[in-house]
Amino acid sequence: MLQILLIAFRNLLAHRRRTLLLGGAIAGVTAVLIVLMSVTNGMKATMLESATTLMSGHVNVGGFYKVTAGQSAPVVTGYPKLIETLKKELPELDYVSQRGRGWAKLISDTSSVHVGISGIDVEGEPGFRKIIQVREGRLDDLNQPGTILIFEEQAKKLEVRVGDTMTISAPTIRGTNNTLDVRVVAIAANVGMMSSWNTFVPSKSLRDLYQLKDDTTGAVYLYLKDMKDIPAVQQRLREKLAEAGYTLMDNDPRAFWMKFEVVNRESWTGQKLDITNWEDEISFVRWVVQALSFLTGFLGFVLLVIIAVGIMNTLWIAIRERTREIGTLRAIGMQRRRVLVMFLTEALMLSLTATLTGAAFASALCLFINAQEVRAPEVVQVMLLTENWFLKVEPGSVTLAVTLITLCAMVVSLIPSFLAARMKPVTAMHHIG
Amino acid sequence: MSLSAEPIVSINEVTKDYHLGKVVVPALRGVTLQVHPGEFISIAGPSGSGKTTLLNLIGCVDTATSGVVRVAGKDTKQLSERKLTDLRLHTIGFIFQSFNLVSVLSVFQNVEFPLLLQKKLNASQRRERVMALLEQVGLANHAKHRPNELSGGQRQRVAVARALVTQPQIVLADEPTANLDSVTGQQIIDLMKAMNRERGTTFIFSTHDAKVMTHANAVVRLADGKVLDRVTPAEAGVALAAGGH
Ligand SMILES: Nc1ncnc2c1ncn2[C@@H]1O[C@H](COP(=O)(O)OP(=O)(O)OP(=O)(O)O)[C@@H](O)[C@H]1O
Ligand SMILES: [Mg+2]
C-alpha cells in the first residue's frame, strides 16, 4: 500500500533531526564496519600475496633426498620433468616456479647471522619482482652467479652495502662444510617478519654451494588461479604423482624445516616428494589471518550491539510519540499487521538509506586511502608484509555489512512496533505523549 | 420515522470497570440500550457519567467487563481482534472529540485513508468519493492542506468526512461539537443530519449541549454509569433547563 510508504517517508521528514541523527549513526556504523573489513581483507590479501610469492606457493611439491638413511637434504631431483607432469595434470594452474632451499650462516666482515637461503631464477618470476621493493642495487643483477639479495634489516645487522662481499657457509649433504662468496647486488625493503630469516641467491649458486646437479631444486611452487582449489589440487596431485611413479611422503601439514628429524629417523634412501600448501609452510600467516578475522568479527558484533540499542531507544521514543495516531488508525480499521508493517517500512527506509550511504562513503574512503599510498605503522608492516596500507573493498563484505545492519535495525524495531500494534485502540488513543 | 424490527446496536446489561491500580472504577453499571437503523440518537449526561465509555464499547475499540454488546447483529465478545477491526473498518465511522487526524497526510489523504484500507474502490472512484464529501463539508479548496494548517472547525469537518467516506451503517461521535464555536458546531450537526436523512445512516453522538440535543430523535440520558431514561429532545431540554442550564 503506497500510503504506508508515504506516511513512513513523511514521518521521517517530519522528525528531521531524529532521522538525521539515527540515520547518521547507522551510516557511520556501516562505514566503520566496511572500512574495518576492508582493512582486514586488504591485510589478508597483501599478506597472502607477499608470503606466498616469497616463501611458498599455494601448493608446494617439495621433498627430501637421502644419500644414506640418516642424512637428508630438502631437495627435489629431476625437477624439469616433474614440472612438465604437473603442468599436464593441473588445469587450475596459474603459473609455476621453483626454489632451492637452504639454511646457512651468512658472514660479513663484522658480523654473522643464520638465515634461510632460497635459490631463485629471478627472470622467471614476475610475481617476485612485484612484491620485492629494491631500495639499493638492481634486482636483475641477481641472475649473475655469486650474488645475493638481502633485506634492509639484515644489511643493517651485517653492516654491508651493495657491492660488498660476504661468505655463505653451509653443511652439505655429504657432511662437510662448504663455503661460497657472494656479492650483495640488491637490498630490498623489509617485508615484515620475513625479512629477518630470508635471503635470495641465484639457483645456480645455491646448487654450487650444496654441490647439487643442475636438475635439482628445493621445491616446485604452484600458484593456482583460485585458492579455493587448493585441497582438491593437493588431493589429485597425490594420486597422479603416485601413478607417475614418484614416491610420496605421508601427508604432514608442517613446514619442511620441521620435518628433518622425522625424515632422518626413517630408513629409506633416495627421493621422496612431499605435497604441502601455504598454510603448512607459513603457518604464522595463517594465525595472523585467523586472528584478524576474529578481531573483525568481534568488533563488528560490538558495533551491531551498540547500533541496535540506539535504534531501539530512538524507536521507542518515536513510537511513543505516535501512540495516539496508532490508536486512531486502529480505531478506523487498520489491522495490527498493517501497523507493524508501517513502522517496519519506516525502519527499513531509514536503515537501508543510511547503510547504503555509509557503504558508499566507506568504499570511496578506502579507494581514496589506497590512492594516497599511506604508510602503515611499523608494527602493522611486520604483519602486513608490505609497507603501505591496502584497503580491499570486497563487494561481498559490503553486501554483508549492509544486509547485516539493515536486518539488525529491522529486528530491533520489530519489538516496539509489535507492542504498539498490540495496544487496545482506546488505550492508545488516550495515551498522552 | 419507521424503524425496522432488528436493532443495529443492542446492548444488554453491560458493565465496564476501569482499574486504577487497586481501585476499581465502575464506569458503566448495567446499561441496556437498543438503537435501530436510521436513528439519530444523542447520549447525554454529566461529566463522568460514562458517555465516552459507552461509545467506545459500541465502536469496538474497548471491551465490556460483562454483558452483551451486539453491533450489526454480531456479538462483539465472540469476534477476534481481526474481525473486530474489520467491523470497525466496514460498518462503523468514528468522529473523535479531538479530531485525531494523521498529521503527515493532507486533508485529501486523511479522508481517503479508510477507503485505502477497505480496498474496494479504485483510484478514480476514491477521488470522486473523497472530493464529493470535501465539497459537502466545504473543504474542497483545502484538499492539499495539512491538518495543522486548518482551524479547529475545519479539522473537525475533515474528521467528519473521514468517518463518512466509507458510508458506514453507524457513525459514532464523541462530543463532536465540544471544541467548536456554536456556528461551526451547527454546521457539523447539519452535515450529520443530512447524511442521516439521505443515506439512513445511524448516528449516535454524545453531547453536553442542549441545543445540539434538539436535533436528535431521541436522547438517552446517562447518570452514574446507568441509563436514566430515553426521552425526546423536548423533554430533555426541559429537564436540562430545570437543572439550571
Ligand atoms: N482510562 C480510564 N481509566 C480509569 N478510569 C476511567 C478511564 N476512562 C474513564 N474512566 C472513568 O470512568 C467514568 C466514566 O468516564 P467517561 O469518560 O465514560 O465519562 P464521560 O461521560 O465521557 O465524561 P465526559 O463528559 O467528561 O467526557 C469516569 O468516572 C472516569 O473517571
Ligand atoms: Mg467523554
XYZ file of C-alpha atoms and ligand atoms in Angstrom:
710
model
C 0.000 0.000 0.000
C 1.530 3.220 -1.203
C 0.047 5.318 1.570
C 2.044 3.398 4.148
C 5.212 4.275 2.306
C 4.111 7.869 2.162
C 3.303 8.010 5.872
C 6.628 6.394 6.672
C 8.511 8.773 4.427
C 6.723 11.875 5.661
C 7.176 10.859 9.271
C 10.895 10.568 8.686
C 10.828 14.036 7.137
C 8.694 15.445 9.910
C 11.249 14.374 12.513
C 14.209 15.547 10.519
C 16.604 15.872 13.419
C 15.959 12.470 14.829
C 16.050 10.922 11.370
C 19.368 12.543 10.580
C 20.830 11.568 13.917
C 19.740 7.961 13.763
C 20.423 7.640 10.052
C 23.828 9.206 10.559
C 24.617 6.776 13.332
C 23.584 3.803 11.214
C 25.540 5.109 8.241
C 28.547 5.693 10.480
C 28.492 2.213 11.903
C 28.103 0.734 8.437
C 31.045 2.776 7.215
C 33.207 1.779 10.171
C 32.329 -1.850 9.687
C 33.113 -1.749 5.987
C 36.407 0.077 6.486
C 37.286 -2.445 9.154
C 36.514 -5.332 6.854
C 38.423 -3.671 4.038
C 41.458 -3.284 6.280
C 41.286 -6.930 7.245
C 40.629 -8.076 3.700
C 43.451 -5.887 2.459
C 45.813 -7.194 5.101
C 44.857 -10.761 4.352
C 45.269 -10.238 0.642
C 48.626 -8.461 0.826
C 49.960 -10.828 3.428
C 48.922 -13.809 1.437
C 50.316 -12.427 -1.758
C 53.641 -11.413 -0.247
C 54.038 -14.539 1.785
C 53.058 -16.905 -0.978
C 55.252 -15.161 -3.517
C 58.322 -15.032 -1.329
C 58.155 -18.149 0.798
C 55.673 -20.652 -0.539
C 53.436 -21.476 -3.451
C 49.738 -22.021 -2.949
C 50.633 -25.676 -3.249
C 54.215 -26.910 -2.966
C 55.798 -30.059 -4.289
C 58.939 -30.364 -2.211
C 60.581 -33.335 -0.623
C 63.794 -34.862 0.651
C 66.683 -36.715 -0.899
C 68.643 -39.099 1.249
C 72.077 -40.464 0.340
C 72.177 -42.529 3.497
C 69.333 -43.237 5.903
C 70.420 -40.609 8.418
C 71.249 -37.735 6.090
C 68.516 -35.836 4.337
C 68.546 -32.769 2.143
C 65.490 -30.674 1.169
C 65.999 -31.430 -2.479
C 63.856 -32.471 -5.422
C 65.784 -34.135 -8.240
C 64.791 -34.070 -11.896
C 62.507 -31.090 -11.442
C 62.079 -30.156 -15.157
C 60.317 -33.434 -15.804
C 58.278 -33.037 -12.620
C 57.106 -29.585 -13.688
C 56.064 -30.994 -17.052
C 53.935 -33.618 -15.320
C 52.416 -31.029 -13.004
C 51.502 -28.703 -15.863
C 49.807 -31.536 -17.683
C 47.721 -32.633 -14.683
C 46.661 -29.235 -13.363
C 44.328 -27.048 -15.434
C 43.804 -24.925 -12.276
C 47.393 -23.761 -12.517
C 48.165 -20.059 -12.964
C 51.957 -20.322 -13.020
C 54.806 -22.436 -11.639
C 58.152 -21.537 -10.132
C 60.885 -23.433 -8.338
C 63.142 -22.507 -5.455
C 66.221 -24.040 -3.962
C 66.080 -24.440 -0.195
C 68.936 -23.980 2.231
C 69.855 -22.878 5.719
C 73.267 -21.330 6.245
C 75.461 -18.919 8.092
C 75.925 -15.565 6.387
C 79.209 -13.943 7.358
C 80.194 -10.324 6.773
C 83.353 -8.528 7.878
C 81.843 -7.533 11.167
C 79.011 -9.896 11.925
C 77.142 -13.071 11.026
C 73.564 -14.345 11.012
C 71.814 -17.667 10.381
C 69.352 -17.319 7.537
C 67.300 -19.280 5.115
C 68.680 -19.173 1.598
C 66.395 -19.523 -1.382
C 67.727 -20.275 -4.841
C 65.746 -18.295 -7.377
C 65.717 -17.750 -11.156
C 64.727 -14.155 -10.943
C 63.899 -13.590 -14.624
C 61.357 -16.422 -14.444
C 59.366 -14.864 -11.611
C 57.408 -11.693 -12.458
C 55.428 -12.011 -9.203
C 58.609 -11.758 -7.170
C 59.510 -8.510 -8.862
C 56.123 -7.073 -7.888
C 56.461 -7.854 -4.190
C 60.110 -7.057 -3.627
C 60.924 -3.362 -3.485
C 64.605 -2.880 -4.117
C 65.980 0.033 -2.097
C 69.555 -0.228 -3.272
C 71.087 -2.070 -6.223
C 69.321 -3.901 -9.054
C 67.127 -6.971 -8.920
C 68.263 -8.013 -12.423
C 71.815 -8.481 -11.196
C 70.557 -11.401 -9.159
C 70.804 -13.645 -12.240
C 74.582 -13.431 -12.189
C 76.170 -16.279 -10.228
C 77.694 -15.469 -6.852
C 75.241 -12.709 -5.946
C 72.737 -12.246 -3.108
C 69.636 -10.214 -2.289
C 69.150 -9.281 1.363
C 66.724 -7.080 3.261
C 67.390 -3.699 4.885
C 67.148 -5.222 8.343
C 69.851 -7.769 7.538
C 72.023 -5.188 5.808
C 71.930 -3.102 8.949
C 72.824 -6.037 11.188
C 75.620 -7.254 8.921
C 76.760 -3.707 8.140
C 77.006 -4.287 4.405
C 76.040 -2.249 1.344
C 75.523 -3.092 -2.304
C 78.823 -4.251 -3.802
C 80.138 -5.718 -0.517
C 81.083 -9.377 -0.425
C 80.009 -11.901 2.176
C 80.593 -15.588 2.731
C 77.909 -18.249 2.980
C 78.871 -21.290 4.997
C 76.645 -24.365 4.922
C 76.885 -28.048 5.816
C 76.396 -30.199 2.710
C 74.628 -33.472 2.249
C 77.974 -35.254 2.452
C 78.665 -33.865 5.895
C 81.372 -31.338 5.056
C 81.069 -27.576 5.348
C 81.068 -25.702 2.040
C 81.524 -22.009 1.580
C 80.614 -19.623 -1.205
C 81.474 -15.976 -1.634
C 78.586 -13.781 -2.685
C 78.353 -10.133 -3.669
C 75.401 -8.075 -2.406
C 73.592 -6.842 -5.543
C 70.301 -5.738 -4.075
C 68.959 -4.598 -0.721
C 65.179 -4.771 -0.530
C 62.648 -3.003 1.671
C 61.675 -5.041 4.691
C 58.815 -7.443 4.199
C 57.593 -7.766 7.733
C 58.994 -10.506 9.912
C 60.063 -12.480 6.884
C 62.908 -10.065 6.266
C 64.854 -11.441 9.205
C 65.203 -15.004 8.024
C 65.113 -14.944 4.227
C 67.749 -14.222 1.598
C 67.818 -14.951 -2.107
C 70.684 -16.168 -4.317
C 70.605 -17.429 -7.934
C 69.542 -21.097 -8.203
C 72.867 -21.915 -9.782
C 74.836 -20.531 -6.808
C 72.744 -22.475 -4.324
C 73.425 -25.694 -6.263
C 77.113 -24.843 -6.269
C 77.041 -24.317 -2.543
C 75.486 -27.682 -1.896
C 77.210 -29.378 -4.867
C 73.933 -30.383 -6.433
C 73.196 -31.355 -10.012
C 71.583 -28.903 -12.464
C 68.192 -30.604 -12.461
C 67.698 -30.270 -8.718
C 65.706 -27.722 -6.807
C 64.218 -27.334 -3.317
C 60.564 -27.237 -4.158
C 58.213 -26.517 -7.011
C 55.782 -23.731 -6.132
C 52.375 -23.995 -7.743
C 50.201 -20.878 -7.994
C 46.532 -21.530 -8.711
C 44.046 -19.245 -10.387
C 41.714 -19.733 -7.446
C 42.980 -20.562 -3.974
C 39.725 -22.381 -3.243
C 41.034 -25.241 -5.380
C 43.979 -25.935 -3.070
C 42.595 -29.014 -1.255
C 41.335 -30.578 -4.478
C 44.634 -29.971 -6.249
C 46.590 -31.428 -3.330
C 44.394 -34.490 -3.355
C 44.662 -35.021 -7.076
C 48.420 -34.471 -7.088
C 48.901 -37.239 -4.553
C 47.135 -39.676 -6.868
C 48.650 -38.501 -10.144
C 52.247 -38.282 -8.908
C 51.995 -41.749 -7.400
C 50.672 -43.007 -10.734
C 53.590 -41.319 -12.496
C 55.974 -43.357 -10.385
C 57.012 -40.866 -7.714
C 57.271 -41.920 -4.085
C 55.329 -39.626 -1.770
C 55.715 -38.870 1.921
C 52.629 -39.185 4.134
C 50.648 -36.003 4.473
C 52.206 -33.929 7.261
C 50.850 -30.372 7.494
C 54.040 -28.728 8.754
C 56.771 -26.617 7.241
C 59.599 -28.530 5.559
C 62.241 -27.403 8.052
C 60.310 -29.051 10.863
C 60.465 -32.432 9.182
C 64.214 -33.193 9.093
C 64.138 -35.033 12.380
C 61.366 -37.385 11.313
C 62.837 -37.954 7.866
C 66.296 -38.694 9.254
C 64.870 -41.319 11.583
C 63.275 -43.230 8.693
C 65.307 -45.892 6.952
C 64.623 -45.131 3.288
C 67.144 -43.606 0.901
C 66.725 -41.795 -2.422
C 63.994 -39.342 -3.373
C 60.611 -38.788 -1.776
C 58.208 -35.973 -2.662
C 56.142 -34.036 -0.149
C 52.994 -32.108 -1.036
C 52.058 -29.203 1.198
C 50.174 -25.929 0.933
C 50.967 -22.373 2.045
C 49.212 -22.839 5.368
C 51.589 -25.668 6.216
C 54.725 -23.835 5.153
C 53.998 -20.414 6.606
C 51.647 -21.138 9.481
C 52.270 -17.771 11.120
C 50.457 -16.111 8.239
C 47.504 -18.356 8.832
C 47.470 -17.468 12.532
C 47.550 -13.771 11.767
C 44.778 -14.138 9.205
C 42.642 -16.032 11.685
C 43.308 -13.536 14.443
C 42.351 -10.711 12.105
C 39.132 -12.430 11.099
C 38.255 -12.976 14.716
C 39.034 -9.379 15.604
C 36.894 -8.059 12.770
C 34.046 -10.328 13.741
C 34.253 -9.236 17.356
C 34.410 -5.514 16.590
C 31.574 -5.923 14.109
C 29.486 -7.582 16.784
C 30.152 -4.810 19.294
C 29.197 -2.201 16.697
C 25.995 -4.055 15.914
C 25.009 -4.210 19.558
C 25.642 -0.501 20.016
C 23.614 0.461 16.982
C 20.860 -1.974 17.951
C 20.471 -0.355 21.353
C 20.472 3.084 19.759
C 17.852 2.204 17.192
C 15.641 0.517 19.738
C 15.826 3.502 22.058
C 15.028 6.017 19.341
C 12.218 3.895 18.010
C 10.677 3.588 21.440
C 10.533 7.335 21.635
C 9.250 7.693 18.083
C 6.528 5.145 18.616
C 5.523 6.522 21.987
C 5.068 9.931 20.382
C 2.765 8.389 17.841
C 0.718 6.163 20.094
C -2.369 8.349 19.666
C -2.020 8.143 15.924
C -1.707 4.382 16.121
C -4.845 4.272 18.262
C -6.735 6.388 15.753
C -5.644 4.303 12.796
C -6.571 1.126 14.617
C -9.960 2.638 15.535
C -10.768 3.491 11.943
C -9.992 -0.061 10.913
C -6.279 -0.585 10.367
C -5.227 -4.138 11.185
C -2.450 -4.786 13.678
C -0.334 -6.289 10.950
C -0.599 -3.086 8.928
C 0.553 -1.010 11.869
C 3.524 -3.313 12.213
C 4.249 -3.053 8.507
C 4.012 0.728 8.704
C 6.690 1.002 11.363
C 8.881 -1.634 9.788
C 8.642 0.217 6.499
C 9.827 3.325 8.230
C 12.699 1.463 9.851
C 13.591 -0.194 6.559
C 13.538 3.083 4.652
C 15.744 4.760 7.192
C 18.206 1.947 7.721
C 18.545 0.993 4.081
C 19.184 4.576 3.007
C 21.613 5.009 5.874
C 23.517 1.772 5.308
C 23.807 2.384 1.577
C 25.056 5.902 2.184
C 27.529 4.597 4.743
C 28.677 1.887 2.356
C 29.203 4.330 -0.493
C 31.127 6.663 1.783
C 33.299 3.890 3.195
C 34.105 2.472 -0.250
C 35.096 5.904 -1.508
C 37.231 6.462 1.569
C 39.014 3.140 1.107
C 39.774 3.850 -2.530
C 40.998 7.301 -1.566
C 43.317 5.911 1.109
C 44.697 3.372 -1.353
C 45.397 6.140 -3.842
C 47.266 8.151 -1.198
C 49.679 5.259 -0.523
C 49.590 5.797 3.204
C 52.446 4.148 5.069
C 51.357 1.702 7.723
C 52.931 1.866 11.196
C 55.915 -0.426 11.629
C 54.075 -2.853 13.911
C 51.495 -3.363 11.201
C 54.118 -3.602 8.490
C 55.615 -6.588 10.278
C 52.359 -8.461 9.911
C 51.282 -6.898 6.673
C 54.455 -7.952 4.852
C 54.205 -4.691 2.930
C 54.740 -1.035 3.678
C 51.566 0.746 2.616
C 48.030 0.258 3.737
C 45.929 -1.541 1.215
C 42.174 -1.496 1.867
C 40.402 -4.127 -0.102
C 36.723 -3.295 -0.644
C 35.071 -6.599 -1.408
C 31.508 -6.499 -2.808
C 30.737 -9.476 -0.611
C 31.785 -7.674 2.568
C 29.885 -4.527 1.613
C 26.738 -6.531 0.937
C 27.234 -8.369 4.183
C 27.592 -5.167 6.205
C 24.584 -3.505 4.563
C 22.398 -6.581 4.961
C 23.507 -7.292 8.492
C 22.932 -3.778 9.805
C 19.648 -3.292 7.948
C 18.433 -6.630 9.250
C 19.558 -5.773 12.735
C 17.652 -2.478 12.568
C 14.544 -4.281 11.367
C 14.671 -6.923 14.070
C 15.206 -4.339 16.752
C 12.351 -2.129 15.559
C 10.108 -5.160 15.466
C 9.773 -5.119 19.260
C 8.427 -1.593 19.867
C 6.364 -1.803 16.681
C 4.822 -5.022 17.837
C 3.976 -3.607 21.246
C 2.430 -0.528 19.647
C 0.342 -2.615 17.280
C -0.888 -4.805 20.096
C -2.238 -1.981 22.220
C -6.016 -1.644 22.588
C -7.098 1.180 20.261
C -8.760 3.080 23.081
C -5.712 2.828 25.316
C -3.506 4.048 22.510
C -5.812 6.927 21.683
C -5.879 8.186 25.232
C -2.162 7.959 25.526
C -0.680 11.275 26.497
C 2.640 11.825 24.845
C -39.946 7.641 11.322
C -40.353 3.955 10.682
C -37.935 1.702 12.498
C -37.144 -1.794 11.320
C -37.528 -4.571 13.836
C -33.817 -5.531 14.116
C -31.797 -3.121 16.224
C -28.380 -2.293 14.740
C -26.881 -1.758 18.175
C -28.098 -3.841 21.041
C -26.608 -3.511 24.494
C -27.666 -5.742 27.309
C -26.756 -5.356 30.984
C -23.320 -4.078 30.126
C -20.862 -3.129 32.824
C -17.412 -1.665 32.455
C -14.872 -1.325 35.235
C -11.616 0.561 34.966
C -8.766 -0.470 37.146
C -6.643 2.290 38.555
C -4.004 0.375 40.423
C -6.012 -1.444 43.125
C -9.039 0.826 42.834
C -11.863 -0.361 40.635
C -13.757 2.471 38.939
C -17.153 1.326 37.682
C -17.833 3.442 34.576
C -20.915 1.571 33.419
C -23.134 -0.396 35.805
C -25.620 -2.388 33.786
C -26.575 -0.445 30.690
C -29.248 -1.751 28.356
C -29.925 0.085 25.130
C -31.245 -0.596 21.645
C -30.572 1.560 18.640
C -32.378 0.959 15.359
C -31.074 1.679 11.878
C -31.607 5.265 10.823
C -31.890 6.672 14.323
C -30.169 9.903 15.261
C -29.508 9.443 18.927
C -27.915 11.723 21.455
C -26.323 10.436 24.621
C -26.478 12.991 27.363
C -25.243 13.076 30.895
C -22.958 14.878 33.262
C -19.231 14.552 33.038
C -18.072 11.150 34.189
C -21.431 9.514 33.617
C -19.959 7.067 31.093
C -20.796 8.533 27.692
C -17.364 8.022 26.199
C -17.090 4.576 27.698
C -20.384 3.555 26.156
C -19.434 4.874 22.714
C -16.089 3.051 22.902
C -17.871 -0.212 23.591
C -20.261 0.289 20.702
C -17.340 1.248 18.495
C -15.459 -1.962 19.375
C -12.336 -0.131 20.487
C -12.816 -1.363 24.042
C -14.335 -4.433 25.631
C -17.066 -4.671 28.250
C -16.434 -6.199 31.653
C -19.719 -8.061 31.465
C -22.904 -8.058 29.434
C -23.502 -8.328 25.713
C -22.700 -5.751 23.053
C -24.158 -6.577 19.650
C -23.236 -4.428 16.688
C -24.749 -5.037 13.254
C -26.030 -8.367 14.514
C -22.684 -9.597 15.836
C -21.793 -10.297 19.431
C -18.544 -8.380 19.764
C -17.259 -10.664 22.542
C -17.213 -13.544 20.062
C -15.138 -11.731 17.437
C -11.387 -11.950 17.056
C -9.327 -8.755 17.071
C -9.042 -9.125 13.312
C -12.773 -9.411 12.813
C -13.366 -6.511 15.196
C -11.012 -4.364 13.144
C -12.887 -5.349 10.003
C -16.150 -4.445 11.684
C -14.765 -1.021 12.577
C -13.498 -0.526 9.064
C -16.625 -1.530 7.175
C -19.541 -0.836 9.497
C -18.542 1.960 11.855
C -17.404 5.527 11.368
C -15.711 7.433 14.190
C -15.686 11.135 14.901
C -13.402 11.882 17.809
C -13.671 14.810 20.141
C -10.090 15.818 19.439
C -10.154 15.201 15.666
C -7.254 12.676 15.625
C -6.121 13.299 12.074
C -2.854 11.925 10.715
C -0.646 14.978 10.791
C 1.703 13.961 7.974
C -1.104 13.340 5.493
C -3.041 16.002 3.598
C -6.745 16.597 4.089
C -7.478 14.548 1.000
C -5.227 11.689 2.087
C -6.714 11.650 5.572
C -10.214 11.286 4.206
C -9.111 8.749 1.632
C -7.316 6.563 4.163
C -10.228 4.312 5.244
C -11.021 3.681 1.572
C -7.456 2.519 1.029
C -7.787 0.167 3.963
C -11.038 -1.161 2.515
C -9.552 -1.729 -0.936
C -12.990 -1.667 -2.538
C -12.644 1.332 -4.830
C -10.112 2.210 -7.488
C -8.181 5.454 -7.518
C -10.621 7.490 -9.581
C -13.626 6.201 -7.645
C -11.876 7.113 -4.418
C -11.042 10.547 -5.721
C -14.637 11.149 -6.719
C -15.973 9.975 -3.379
C -13.499 11.996 -1.327
C -13.887 15.188 -3.339
C -17.673 14.963 -3.176
C -17.505 14.726 0.610
C -14.973 17.524 0.914
C -17.302 19.623 -1.204
C -20.100 18.821 1.196
C -18.111 19.816 4.257
C -16.889 22.917 2.456
C -13.220 21.968 2.308
C -12.774 21.187 -1.381
C -10.315 24.068 -1.607
C -8.269 22.726 1.264
C -7.764 19.203 -0.054
C -3.992 19.619 -0.266
C -3.533 21.263 3.118
C -2.079 19.548 6.125
C -4.257 19.319 9.264
C -2.088 21.780 11.157
C -2.888 24.416 8.549
C -6.596 24.244 9.389
C -8.760 25.731 12.112
C -10.406 23.525 14.733
C -13.760 23.610 12.946
C -12.150 22.726 9.635
C -10.285 19.843 11.239
C -13.460 18.510 12.760
C -15.083 18.669 9.350
C -12.228 16.638 7.932
C -12.795 14.108 10.717
C -16.489 14.003 9.832
C -15.640 13.457 6.187
C -13.235 10.656 7.143
C -15.937 8.985 9.257
C -18.499 9.211 6.472
C -16.341 8.347 3.483
C -16.838 4.589 3.761
C -20.616 5.146 4.001
C -20.796 3.186 7.254
C -24.041 1.956 8.779
C -23.249 3.519 12.117
C -21.433 6.735 12.908
C -20.268 7.332 16.451
C -19.344 10.823 17.542
C -17.989 11.699 20.976
C -18.863 15.327 21.659
C -18.276 16.295 18.052
C -19.033 19.946 18.728
C -17.376 20.406 22.104
C -14.266 22.036 20.667
C -16.145 24.222 18.195
C -17.966 27.540 18.359
C -21.736 27.342 18.090
C -21.921 28.302 14.409
C -19.337 25.697 13.335
C -20.934 23.174 15.671
C -24.243 23.801 13.989
C -22.658 23.170 10.565
C -21.309 19.830 11.750
C -24.677 18.800 13.123
C -26.390 19.836 9.896
C -23.935 17.747 7.959
C -24.572 14.708 10.126
C -28.290 15.294 9.879
C -28.142 15.462 6.092
C -26.209 12.204 5.965
C -28.784 10.627 8.248
C -31.611 11.785 6.012
C -30.051 10.911 2.686
C -28.460 7.558 3.463
C -30.284 6.424 6.562
C -27.011 6.282 8.439
C -27.415 5.663 12.143
C -25.821 8.328 14.317
C -25.005 8.015 17.987
C -23.354 11.052 19.493
C -22.678 12.266 22.974
C -23.044 15.884 23.930
C -23.441 18.310 26.805
C -25.091 20.879 24.638
C -28.899 21.131 24.912
C -29.078 22.924 21.598
C -27.298 20.088 19.844
C -29.587 17.600 21.509
C -32.664 19.169 19.955
C -31.630 17.693 16.591
C -31.759 14.129 17.868
C -34.802 11.989 17.520
C -34.119 10.516 20.941
C -31.971 11.432 23.903
C -30.559 8.707 26.100
C -29.686 10.164 29.463
C -26.902 8.620 31.469
C -26.074 9.199 35.094
C -23.516 7.408 37.186
C -22.980 4.645 34.651
C -26.672 3.880 34.242
C -29.362 4.804 31.735
C -31.757 7.181 33.430
C -34.282 7.276 30.627
C -34.825 7.649 26.943
C -36.692 10.814 26.119
C -37.491 13.199 23.312
C -35.267 16.221 22.843
C -38.021 18.468 24.065
C -38.282 16.562 27.303
C -34.517 16.526 27.650
C -34.358 20.251 27.014
C -36.961 20.826 29.740
C -35.099 18.587 32.088
C -31.841 20.371 31.412
C -33.470 23.738 31.762
C -34.906 22.630 35.065
C -31.400 21.501 36.010
C -30.315 25.127 35.749
C -28.746 25.411 32.268
N -8.982 5.017 31.178
C -9.656 5.158 32.317
N -9.118 4.698 33.470
C -9.773 4.828 34.632
N -10.968 5.395 34.753
C -11.558 5.877 33.659
C -10.934 5.782 32.383
N -11.732 6.336 31.462
C -12.838 6.768 32.155
N -12.731 6.488 33.469
C -13.725 6.753 34.492
O -14.933 6.176 34.079
C -16.005 7.035 34.329
C -16.739 7.324 33.043
O -15.889 8.047 32.186
P -16.297 8.568 30.741
O -15.112 9.100 30.107
O -17.013 7.461 30.060
O -17.324 9.727 31.114
P -17.955 10.795 30.144
O -19.401 10.734 30.366
O -17.460 10.604 28.769
O -17.374 12.139 30.744
P -17.023 13.493 29.976
O -18.344 14.162 29.716
O -16.218 14.235 30.948
O -16.315 13.148 28.740
C -15.439 8.269 34.981
O -15.593 8.152 36.370
C -13.989 8.234 34.637
O -13.226 8.776 35.674
Mg -16.261 11.727 27.419
